[in-house]
Amino acid sequence: MSNPGGVRRWLVSLAVCAGVLTGCETSTDAGEDPAPATPSATPSATPSATPSPQASSPGPPTRDETASPSPVPRADRAPAVPARFRRDRAMATIRWLAGEVGPREGSSAAFRRAARRVARRFSGLGYDVRRQSFAVPEGNSWGVPVPAGRSTNVIATPEGFRSGRPHLLVGAHLDTVPQAPGAEDNASGVAVLLELARLAASDGTRLPVVFVAFGAEEPRGDGDALHHFGSTAYVNRMSPRERRGLQAMVSLDRVGVGTVVPVCTGGLSPLRVRAMLVRGAGEIDVPVSTCSDNASSDHWSFEKAGEPVARIGSTPYAGYHSAQDVPAVVNPAQLGRVGRVMWDWMTR
Ligand SMILES: [Zn+2]
């Protein structure tokens, strides 16, 4: 109701796909490498979308911030046939992260490999990408000793982004506990994050969106100070102006299990982000559950700093933080539900 344009885009998308994403699945995921080989704009990143002007010319060299005060892709740039969330692409990302890279504790070489690849994915979609390095202490992560070291946030911003202007932030942690390949926790969140970034680069969003793959979310000991290191570093380095610009933060963490989408806060945030997500989900017939006692993901770092947040995901599952957290535990249909809810929210 509040966004006829966004609803219309979805209706067009659904009509094109002949039903709630089911008809959108293609056979392109078999053996597909989800990452482009080079940082240049890649046709394979948007095979289903009619290229938009900024998707086809993502390079930053000609950027003129003075002449481009509104960097966000605008609705009037939206292609006639909108891009759509691709569950097969999301699953390919999960198979790569959990099947090929495997366990990726936040200070490990495997994590750095994953971070490089995610950075290339963002670059290939036309985003400006920067890395934010931070220290992590030695400790014990879910029963396994971990050394002191450094981890990294991978941050993607749209061309011409100005952090003091109103914007949204969507994040997902890229690391795992040492013993888990982390298909659901949290390759699922990263996979949806990358798909949303692809859609945003193609079709545009209501506000500019910053996409962050956070490092070192997983615990290195007990207590609030020994987890969520990446999001804590991000929040601590935000300027007052940037904080004023941030309108909402959503953490995607464990988003591929179950049939109902959990939408939560930690109990400090105003409920407007959660309410908007829930309302939008209702309008596109995605079942949700809500809670206000979930402090176990990166949204909590932002929430403690006074930012309006929500966390999507957290349905319990048998393979949690174990070697059994493999791609088979992830339900592609649930990724699609989360993708639709998030895209509706980002464009509403
Ligand atoms: Zn997680």
mmCIF file of C-alpha atoms and ligand atoms in Angstrom:
data_model
loop_
_atom_site.group_PDB
_atom_site.id
_atom_site.type_symbol
_atom_site.label_atom_id
_atom_site.label_comp_id
_atom_site.label_asym_id
_atom_site.label_seq_id
_atom_site.Cartn_x
_atom_site.Cartn_y
_atom_site.Cartn_z
ATOM 1 C CA MET A 1 0.000 0.000 0.000
ATOM 2 C CA SER A 2 2.716 2.425 0.916
ATOM 3 C CA ASN A 3 4.763 1.725 -2.150
ATOM 4 C CA PRO A 4 2.757 1.036 -5.237
ATOM 5 C CA GLY A 5 5.931 1.226 -7.325
ATOM 6 C CA GLY A 6 7.692 -1.420 -5.332
ATOM 7 C CA VAL A 7 4.661 -3.662 -5.281
ATOM 8 C CA ARG A 8 4.225 -3.161 -8.980
ATOM 9 C CA ARG A 9 7.820 -4.165 -9.633
ATOM 10 C CA TRP A 10 7.241 -7.302 -7.646
ATOM 11 C CA LEU A 11 4.055 -8.096 -9.435
ATOM 12 C CA VAL A 12 5.837 -7.718 -12.736
ATOM 13 C CA SER A 13 8.636 -9.892 -11.436
ATOM 14 C CA LEU A 14 6.261 -12.537 -10.224
ATOM 15 C CA ALA A 15 4.372 -12.498 -13.469
ATOM 16 C CA VAL A 16 7.595 -12.929 -15.380
ATOM 17 C CA CYS A 17 8.618 -15.785 -13.148
ATOM 18 C CA ALA A 18 5.184 -17.413 -13.267
ATOM 19 C CA GLY A 19 4.862 -17.822 -9.537
ATOM 20 C CA VAL A 20 6.591 -17.293 -6.253
ATOM 21 C CA LEU A 21 10.131 -17.794 -7.506
ATOM 22 C CA THR A 22 9.511 -21.433 -8.224
ATOM 23 C CA GLY A 23 9.212 -20.661 -11.887
ATOM 24 C CA CYS A 24 12.348 -18.553 -11.703
ATOM 25 C CA GLU A 25 14.685 -21.389 -11.009
ATOM 26 C CA THR A 26 16.924 -22.291 -13.863
ATOM 27 C CA SER A 27 19.500 -24.914 -14.465
ATOM 28 C CA THR A 28 22.377 -22.462 -14.439
ATOM 29 C CA ASP A 29 23.614 -23.361 -10.980
ATOM 30 C CA ALA A 30 25.118 -26.690 -11.862
ATOM 31 C CA GLY A 31 28.828 -26.322 -11.307
ATOM 32 C CA GLU A 32 28.574 -22.589 -11.562
ATOM 33 C CA ASP A 33 31.326 -20.566 -10.001
ATOM 34 C CA PRO A 34 29.490 -17.832 -8.130
ATOM 35 C CA ALA A 35 32.373 -15.410 -8.292
ATOM 36 C CA PRO A 36 33.685 -13.565 -11.302
ATOM 37 C CA ALA A 37 37.310 -14.153 -12.092
ATOM 38 C CA THR A 38 38.149 -10.496 -12.374
ATOM 39 C CA PRO A 39 37.037 -7.324 -10.621
ATOM 40 C CA SER A 40 35.671 -5.854 -13.812
ATOM 41 C CA ALA A 41 31.962 -5.672 -14.441
ATOM 42 C CA THR A 42 30.850 -9.136 -15.303
ATOM 43 C CA PRO A 43 28.036 -10.067 -17.602
ATOM 44 C CA SER A 44 27.630 -13.320 -15.713
ATOM 45 C CA ALA A 45 26.691 -11.392 -12.600
ATOM 46 C CA THR A 46 23.418 -10.217 -14.116
ATOM 47 C CA PRO A 47 22.460 -12.717 -16.734
ATOM 48 C CA SER A 48 18.759 -12.395 -16.125
ATOM 49 C CA ALA A 49 18.530 -8.651 -15.902
ATOM 50 C CA THR A 50 18.139 -6.095 -18.584
ATOM 51 C CA PRO A 51 21.269 -4.051 -18.023
ATOM 52 C CA SER A 52 20.646 -0.691 -16.475
ATOM 53 C CA PRO A 53 22.898 2.299 -17.130
ATOM 54 C CA GLN A 54 24.778 2.025 -13.900
ATOM 55 C CA ALA A 55 25.014 -1.729 -14.067
ATOM 56 C CA SER A 56 26.659 -1.499 -17.443
ATOM 57 C CA SER A 57 29.019 1.299 -16.475
ATOM 58 C CA PRO A 58 29.983 0.642 -12.878
ATOM 59 C CA GLY A 59 33.504 1.980 -12.987
ATOM 60 C CA PRO A 60 34.344 4.710 -10.529
ATOM 61 C CA PRO A 61 36.958 6.662 -12.558
ATOM 62 C CA THR A 62 34.462 9.147 -13.964
ATOM 63 C CA ARG A 63 32.722 9.728 -10.670
ATOM 64 C CA ASP A 64 31.952 13.346 -9.982
ATOM 65 C CA GLU A 65 30.466 13.666 -6.568
ATOM 66 C CA THR A 66 29.639 17.303 -7.068
ATOM 67 C CA ALA A 67 27.678 16.590 -10.181
ATOM 68 C CA SER A 68 26.064 13.434 -8.800
ATOM 69 C CA PRO A 69 24.427 14.362 -5.521
ATOM 70 C CA SER A 70 22.086 11.380 -5.643
ATOM 71 C CA PRO A 71 24.231 8.285 -6.071
ATOM 72 C CA VAL A 72 21.503 5.815 -5.264
ATOM 73 C CA PRO A 73 20.115 4.010 -8.243
ATOM 74 C CA ARG A 74 16.775 5.683 -8.786
ATOM 75 C CA ALA A 75 13.460 4.196 -9.691
ATOM 76 C CA ASP A 76 13.497 5.988 -13.024
ATOM 77 C CA ARG A 77 16.580 3.999 -13.930
ATOM 78 C CA ALA A 78 14.881 0.697 -13.235
ATOM 79 C CA PRO A 79 14.861 -1.603 -16.220
ATOM 80 C CA ALA A 80 11.563 -2.624 -17.754
ATOM 81 C CA VAL A 81 12.117 -6.218 -16.676
ATOM 82 C CA PRO A 82 13.398 -6.124 -13.106
ATOM 83 C CA ALA A 83 16.071 -8.449 -11.846
ATOM 84 C CA ARG A 84 14.890 -11.175 -9.526
ATOM 85 C CA PHE A 85 16.315 -12.994 -6.560
ATOM 86 C CA ARG A 86 18.066 -16.124 -7.771
ATOM 87 C CA ARG A 87 17.998 -19.004 -5.314
ATOM 88 C CA ASP A 88 20.290 -21.008 -7.549
ATOM 89 C CA ARG A 89 22.932 -18.295 -7.388
ATOM 90 C CA ALA A 90 22.572 -18.076 -3.621
ATOM 91 C CA MET A 91 23.004 -21.836 -3.320
ATOM 92 C CA ALA A 92 26.092 -21.690 -5.526
ATOM 93 C CA THR A 93 27.616 -19.180 -3.110
ATOM 94 C CA ILE A 94 26.798 -21.483 -0.185
ATOM 95 C CA ARG A 95 28.336 -24.478 -1.894
ATOM 96 C CA TRP A 96 31.454 -22.475 -2.575
ATOM 97 C CA LEU A 97 31.820 -21.069 0.943
ATOM 98 C CA ALA A 98 30.844 -24.178 2.896
ATOM 99 C CA GLY A 99 31.941 -26.811 0.404
ATOM 100 C CA GLU A 100 35.092 -25.383 -1.125
ATOM 101 C CA VAL A 101 36.468 -22.862 1.387
ATOM 102 C CA GLY A 102 35.125 -24.681 4.444
ATOM 103 C CA PRO A 103 35.659 -23.534 8.048
ATOM 104 C CA ARG A 104 36.810 -19.907 8.043
ATOM 105 C CA GLU A 105 37.535 -18.671 11.541
ATOM 106 C CA GLY A 106 37.788 -14.892 11.409
ATOM 107 C CA SER A 107 41.590 -14.595 11.563
ATOM 108 C CA SER A 108 42.368 -17.601 9.346
ATOM 109 C CA ALA A 109 43.784 -17.886 5.838
ATOM 110 C CA ALA A 110 40.502 -19.469 4.744
ATOM 111 C CA PHE A 111 38.629 -16.419 5.947
ATOM 112 C CA ARG A 112 40.981 -14.134 4.024
ATOM 113 C CA ARG A 113 40.399 -16.194 0.910
ATOM 114 C CA ALA A 114 36.650 -15.873 1.337
ATOM 115 C CA ALA A 115 36.945 -12.127 1.964
ATOM 116 C CA ARG A 116 38.979 -11.627 -1.208
ATOM 117 C CA ARG A 117 36.390 -13.455 -3.232
ATOM 118 C CA VAL A 118 33.472 -11.549 -1.727
ATOM 119 C CA ALA A 119 35.300 -8.282 -2.418
ATOM 120 C CA ARG A 120 35.684 -9.304 -6.049
ATOM 121 C CA ARG A 121 32.012 -10.138 -6.251
ATOM 122 C CA PHE A 122 31.076 -6.670 -4.997
ATOM 123 C CA SER A 123 33.581 -5.011 -7.333
ATOM 124 C CA GLY A 124 32.245 -6.970 -10.254
ATOM 125 C CA LEU A 125 28.784 -5.589 -9.539
ATOM 126 C CA GLY A 126 30.099 -2.031 -9.738
ATOM 127 C CA TYR A 127 30.408 -1.213 -6.052
ATOM 128 C CA ASP A 128 33.228 0.702 -4.458
ATOM 129 C CA VAL A 129 34.822 -1.777 -2.064
ATOM 130 C CA ARG A 130 36.999 -1.157 0.941
ATOM 131 C CA ARG A 131 38.283 -3.365 3.686
ATOM 132 C CA GLN A 132 38.318 -2.536 7.343
ATOM 133 C CA SER A 133 40.944 -4.413 9.335
ATOM 134 C CA PHE A 134 40.705 -4.953 13.070
ATOM 135 C CA ALA A 135 42.373 -6.994 15.783
ATOM 136 C CA VAL A 136 40.851 -10.051 17.415
ATOM 137 C CA PRO A 137 42.132 -11.593 20.656
ATOM 138 C CA GLU A 138 43.128 -15.152 21.276
ATOM 139 C CA GLY A 139 40.456 -17.152 22.965
ATOM 140 C CA ASN A 140 38.192 -20.124 22.773
ATOM 141 C CA SER A 141 35.640 -20.289 20.000
ATOM 142 C CA TRP A 142 32.940 -22.853 20.692
ATOM 143 C CA GLY A 143 35.401 -25.169 22.394
ATOM 144 C CA VAL A 144 38.346 -24.660 20.037
ATOM 145 C CA PRO A 145 41.370 -22.474 20.912
ATOM 146 C CA VAL A 146 41.861 -19.626 18.442
ATOM 147 C CA PRO A 147 44.909 -17.356 18.153
ATOM 148 C CA ALA A 148 45.092 -13.596 18.324
ATOM 149 C CA GLY A 149 45.189 -12.039 14.906
ATOM 150 C CA ARG A 150 43.392 -9.735 12.549
ATOM 151 C CA SER A 151 40.145 -9.983 10.675
ATOM 152 C CA THR A 152 38.438 -7.865 8.049
ATOM 153 C CA ASN A 153 35.105 -6.331 7.145
ATOM 154 C CA VAL A 154 34.406 -6.116 3.420
ATOM 155 C CA ILE A 155 32.344 -2.995 2.770
ATOM 156 C CA ALA A 156 30.581 -2.248 -0.514
ATOM 157 C CA THR A 157 29.067 1.140 -1.267
ATOM 158 C CA PRO A 158 27.271 2.316 -4.401
ATOM 159 C CA GLU A 159 29.094 4.644 -6.714
ATOM 160 C CA GLY A 160 29.126 8.195 -5.361
ATOM 161 C CA PHE A 161 27.985 7.109 -1.905
ATOM 162 C CA ARG A 162 28.070 9.753 0.811
ATOM 163 C CA SER A 163 27.917 8.325 4.290
ATOM 164 C CA GLY A 164 26.300 11.403 5.824
ATOM 165 C CA ARG A 165 23.242 11.058 3.587
ATOM 166 C CA PRO A 166 20.339 8.787 4.507
ATOM 167 C CA HIS A 167 21.227 5.189 3.776
ATOM 168 C CA LEU A 168 20.572 1.607 4.823
ATOM 169 C CA LEU A 169 23.109 -1.032 5.874
ATOM 170 C CA VAL A 170 22.675 -4.751 5.290
ATOM 171 C CA GLY A 171 25.273 -7.068 6.788
ATOM 172 C CA ALA A 172 26.094 -10.743 7.108
ATOM 173 C CA HIS A 173 29.037 -12.321 8.875
ATOM 174 C CA LEU A 174 31.448 -14.230 6.706
ATOM 175 C CA ASP A 175 33.364 -16.109 9.403
ATOM 176 C CA THR A 176 32.527 -19.397 11.119
ATOM 177 C CA VAL A 177 33.462 -21.176 14.307
ATOM 178 C CA PRO A 178 36.640 -23.240 13.697
ATOM 179 C CA GLN A 179 34.924 -26.615 13.421
ATOM 180 C CA ALA A 180 32.054 -25.735 11.082
ATOM 181 C CA PRO A 181 31.943 -25.210 7.328
ATOM 182 C CA GLY A 182 29.095 -22.844 8.093
ATOM 183 C CA ALA A 183 26.600 -23.399 5.299
ATOM 184 C CA GLU A 184 23.688 -22.090 7.326
ATOM 185 C CA ASP A 185 25.869 -20.098 9.765
ATOM 186 C CA ASN A 186 26.487 -18.020 7.831
ATOM 187 C CA ALA A 187 27.107 -18.707 4.169
ATOM 188 C CA SER A 188 23.332 -18.433 3.894
ATOM 189 C CA GLY A 189 23.390 -14.804 5.011
ATOM 190 C CA VAL A 190 26.344 -13.943 2.783
ATOM 191 C CA ALA A 191 24.629 -15.599 -0.174
ATOM 192 C CA VAL A 192 21.483 -13.534 0.292
ATOM 193 C CA LEU A 193 23.615 -10.429 0.854
ATOM 194 C CA LEU A 194 25.371 -10.908 -2.484
ATOM 195 C CA GLU A 195 22.108 -11.543 -4.300
ATOM 196 C CA LEU A 196 20.596 -8.375 -2.819
ATOM 197 C CA ALA A 197 23.680 -6.446 -3.876
ATOM 198 C CA ARG A 198 23.232 -7.775 -7.396
ATOM 199 C CA LEU A 199 19.576 -6.751 -7.464
ATOM 200 C CA ALA A 200 20.343 -3.308 -6.033
ATOM 201 C CA ALA A 201 23.038 -2.712 -8.642
ATOM 202 C CA SER A 202 20.569 -3.612 -11.346
ATOM 203 C CA ASP A 203 17.235 -2.201 -10.244
ATOM 204 C CA GLY A 204 17.948 0.445 -7.599
ATOM 205 C CA THR A 205 16.685 0.872 -4.054
ATOM 206 C CA ARG A 206 14.750 3.514 -2.128
ATOM 207 C CA LEU A 207 17.885 4.642 -0.298
ATOM 208 C CA PRO A 208 21.533 3.844 -0.945
ATOM 209 C CA VAL A 209 22.447 0.531 0.656
ATOM 210 C CA VAL A 210 25.818 -0.292 2.198
ATOM 211 C CA PHE A 211 26.534 -4.024 2.060
ATOM 212 C CA VAL A 212 28.958 -5.417 4.632
ATOM 213 C CA ALA A 213 30.428 -8.895 4.981
ATOM 214 C CA PHE A 214 31.520 -8.786 8.601
ATOM 215 C CA GLY A 215 34.561 -10.562 9.957
ATOM 216 C CA ALA A 216 34.860 -12.316 13.312
ATOM 217 C CA GLU A 217 31.285 -12.382 14.468
ATOM 218 C CA GLU A 218 31.689 -15.728 16.171
ATOM 219 C CA PRO A 219 32.671 -15.839 19.845
ATOM 220 C CA ARG A 220 36.226 -16.087 21.145
ATOM 221 C CA GLY A 221 35.072 -16.477 24.720
ATOM 222 C CA ASP A 222 32.110 -15.745 26.949
ATOM 223 C CA GLY A 223 30.414 -12.417 27.360
ATOM 224 C CA ASP A 224 29.416 -9.460 25.275
ATOM 225 C CA ALA A 225 32.971 -8.233 24.672
ATOM 226 C CA LEU A 226 34.198 -11.452 23.038
ATOM 227 C CA HIS A 227 32.102 -11.713 19.918
ATOM 228 C CA HIS A 228 30.786 -9.521 17.068
ATOM 229 C CA PHE A 229 34.252 -8.028 16.577
ATOM 230 C CA GLY A 230 33.707 -6.909 12.995
ATOM 231 C CA SER A 231 30.455 -5.084 13.581
ATOM 232 C CA THR A 232 31.855 -3.568 16.768
ATOM 233 C CA ALA A 233 34.828 -2.209 14.815
ATOM 234 C CA TYR A 234 32.501 -0.852 12.151
ATOM 235 C CA VAL A 235 30.270 0.944 14.649
ATOM 236 C CA ASN A 236 33.220 2.329 16.611
ATOM 237 C CA ARG A 237 34.674 3.872 13.458
ATOM 238 C CA MET A 238 31.472 5.532 12.264
ATOM 239 C CA SER A 239 31.621 9.316 12.392
ATOM 240 C CA PRO A 240 28.753 11.249 14.012
ATOM 241 C CA ARG A 241 27.727 12.336 10.540
ATOM 242 C CA GLU A 242 27.688 8.766 9.301
ATOM 243 C CA ARG A 243 25.609 7.730 12.282
ATOM 244 C CA ARG A 244 23.069 10.390 11.448
ATOM 245 C CA GLY A 245 22.943 9.102 7.893
ATOM 246 C CA LEU A 246 22.308 5.484 8.839
ATOM 247 C CA GLN A 247 18.551 4.948 8.829
ATOM 248 C CA ALA A 248 18.462 1.232 9.542
ATOM 249 C CA MET A 249 20.724 -1.803 9.833
ATOM 250 C CA VAL A 250 19.672 -5.394 9.179
ATOM 251 C CA SER A 251 21.807 -8.439 9.954
ATOM 252 C CA LEU A 252 21.250 -11.579 7.873
ATOM 253 C CA ASP A 253 22.420 -14.468 10.021
ATOM 254 C CA ARG A 254 21.259 -18.076 9.534
ATOM 255 C CA VAL A 255 18.580 -17.431 6.981
ATOM 256 C CA GLY A 256 18.226 -20.726 5.130
ATOM 257 C CA VAL A 257 16.500 -23.106 7.545
ATOM 258 C CA GLY A 258 12.799 -23.482 8.249
ATOM 259 C CA THR A 259 9.714 -22.132 6.545
ATOM 260 C CA VAL A 260 9.025 -19.096 8.723
ATOM 261 C CA VAL A 261 11.320 -16.060 8.678
ATOM 262 C CA PRO A 262 12.401 -14.837 12.145
ATOM 263 C CA VAL A 263 12.539 -11.033 12.400
ATOM 264 C CA CYS A 264 14.011 -9.869 15.682
ATOM 265 C CA THR A 265 15.710 -7.184 17.693
ATOM 266 C CA GLY A 266 17.741 -7.374 20.871
ATOM 267 C CA GLY A 267 15.200 -5.370 22.824
ATOM 268 C CA LEU A 268 16.859 -1.940 22.688
ATOM 269 C CA SER A 269 16.085 -0.842 19.152
ATOM 270 C CA PRO A 270 12.889 0.957 18.286
ATOM 271 C CA LEU A 271 10.677 -1.555 16.550
ATOM 272 C CA ARG A 272 10.144 0.391 13.350
ATOM 273 C CA VAL A 273 12.627 -1.604 11.247
ATOM 274 C CA ARG A 274 11.202 -4.886 12.433
ATOM 275 C CA ALA A 275 7.658 -3.606 11.927
ATOM 276 C CA MET A 276 8.373 -2.509 8.378
ATOM 277 C CA LEU A 277 9.903 -5.869 7.522
ATOM 278 C CA VAL A 278 6.967 -7.714 9.055
ATOM 279 C CA ARG A 279 4.381 -5.552 7.333
ATOM 280 C CA GLY A 280 6.070 -6.000 3.976
ATOM 281 C CA ALA A 281 6.362 -9.751 4.471
ATOM 282 C CA GLY A 282 2.644 -9.910 5.122
ATOM 283 C CA GLU A 283 1.931 -8.115 1.883
ATOM 284 C CA ILE A 284 3.933 -10.629 -0.124
ATOM 285 C CA ASP A 285 2.633 -13.600 1.861
ATOM 286 C CA VAL A 286 5.869 -14.623 3.573
ATOM 287 C CA PRO A 287 5.262 -16.043 7.074
ATOM 288 C CA VAL A 288 7.354 -14.452 9.836
ATOM 289 C CA SER A 289 7.904 -14.754 13.555
ATOM 290 C CA THR A 290 9.121 -11.935 15.772
ATOM 291 C CA CYS A 291 11.157 -11.583 18.926
ATOM 292 C CA SER A 292 12.873 -8.854 20.933
ATOM 293 C CA ASP A 293 15.450 -10.841 22.849
ATOM 294 C CA ASN A 294 17.954 -11.766 20.163
ATOM 295 C CA ALA A 295 21.358 -10.242 20.865
ATOM 296 C CA SER A 296 23.399 -12.902 19.102
ATOM 297 C CA SER A 297 24.378 -11.328 15.804
ATOM 298 C CA ASP A 298 25.970 -8.197 14.373
ATOM 299 C CA HIS A 299 22.824 -6.106 14.713
ATOM 300 C CA TRP A 300 23.523 -6.076 18.445
ATOM 301 C CA SER A 301 26.645 -3.939 17.992
ATOM 302 C CA PHE A 302 24.592 -1.334 16.156
ATOM 303 C CA GLU A 303 21.671 -1.658 18.533
ATOM 304 C CA LYS A 304 23.859 -0.976 21.557
ATOM 305 C CA ALA A 305 25.072 2.171 19.796
ATOM 306 C CA GLY A 306 21.507 3.416 19.440
ATOM 307 C CA GLU A 307 20.898 2.551 15.801
ATOM 308 C CA PRO A 308 17.570 1.152 14.605
ATOM 309 C CA VAL A 309 18.112 -2.485 13.662
ATOM 310 C CA ALA A 310 16.639 -5.878 12.972
ATOM 311 C CA ARG A 311 18.060 -9.340 12.653
ATOM 312 C CA ILE A 312 16.651 -11.801 10.169
ATOM 313 C CA GLY A 313 17.233 -15.481 10.839
ATOM 314 C CA SER A 314 18.077 -17.818 13.750
ATOM 315 C CA THR A 315 15.805 -20.843 13.325
ATOM 316 C CA PRO A 316 17.421 -23.697 15.322
ATOM 317 C CA TYR A 317 18.868 -26.634 13.373
ATOM 318 C CA ALA A 318 20.777 -29.817 14.126
ATOM 319 C CA GLY A 319 24.094 -28.935 12.493
ATOM 320 C CA TYR A 320 24.623 -25.662 14.328
ATOM 321 C CA HIS A 321 28.319 -24.896 14.988
ATOM 322 C CA SER A 322 29.364 -28.368 13.899
ATOM 323 C CA ALA A 323 30.938 -30.209 10.978
ATOM 324 C CA GLN A 324 27.391 -31.062 9.897
ATOM 325 C CA ASP A 325 26.617 -27.473 8.897
ATOM 326 C CA VAL A 326 26.861 -28.384 5.222
ATOM 327 C CA PRO A 327 25.001 -27.041 2.158
ATOM 328 C CA ALA A 328 22.373 -29.781 2.379
ATOM 329 C CA VAL A 329 20.936 -28.207 5.549
ATOM 330 C CA VAL A 330 20.002 -25.054 3.645
ATOM 331 C CA ASN A 331 16.569 -24.850 2.087
ATOM 332 C CA PRO A 332 16.667 -22.806 -1.137
ATOM 333 C CA ALA A 333 13.015 -21.859 -0.702
ATOM 334 C CA GLN A 334 13.814 -20.215 2.622
ATOM 335 C CA LEU A 335 16.607 -18.198 1.006
ATOM 336 C CA GLY A 336 14.014 -17.060 -1.505
ATOM 337 C CA ARG A 337 11.610 -15.990 1.236
ATOM 338 C CA VAL A 338 14.289 -13.978 2.994
ATOM 339 C CA GLY A 339 15.427 -12.481 -0.295
ATOM 340 C CA ARG A 340 11.914 -11.367 -1.145
ATOM 341 C CA VAL A 341 11.300 -9.849 2.283
ATOM 342 C CA MET A 342 14.581 -7.961 2.176
ATOM 343 C CA TRP A 343 14.150 -6.754 -1.396
ATOM 344 C CA ASP A 344 10.657 -5.550 -0.607
ATOM 345 C CA TRP A 345 12.031 -3.632 2.367
ATOM 346 C CA MET A 346 14.936 -2.146 0.405
ATOM 347 C CA THR A 347 12.661 -0.899 -2.356
ATOM 348 C CA ARG A 348 9.509 -0.043 -0.456
HETATM 349 ZN ZN ZN B 1 25.976 -16.619 12.709
#
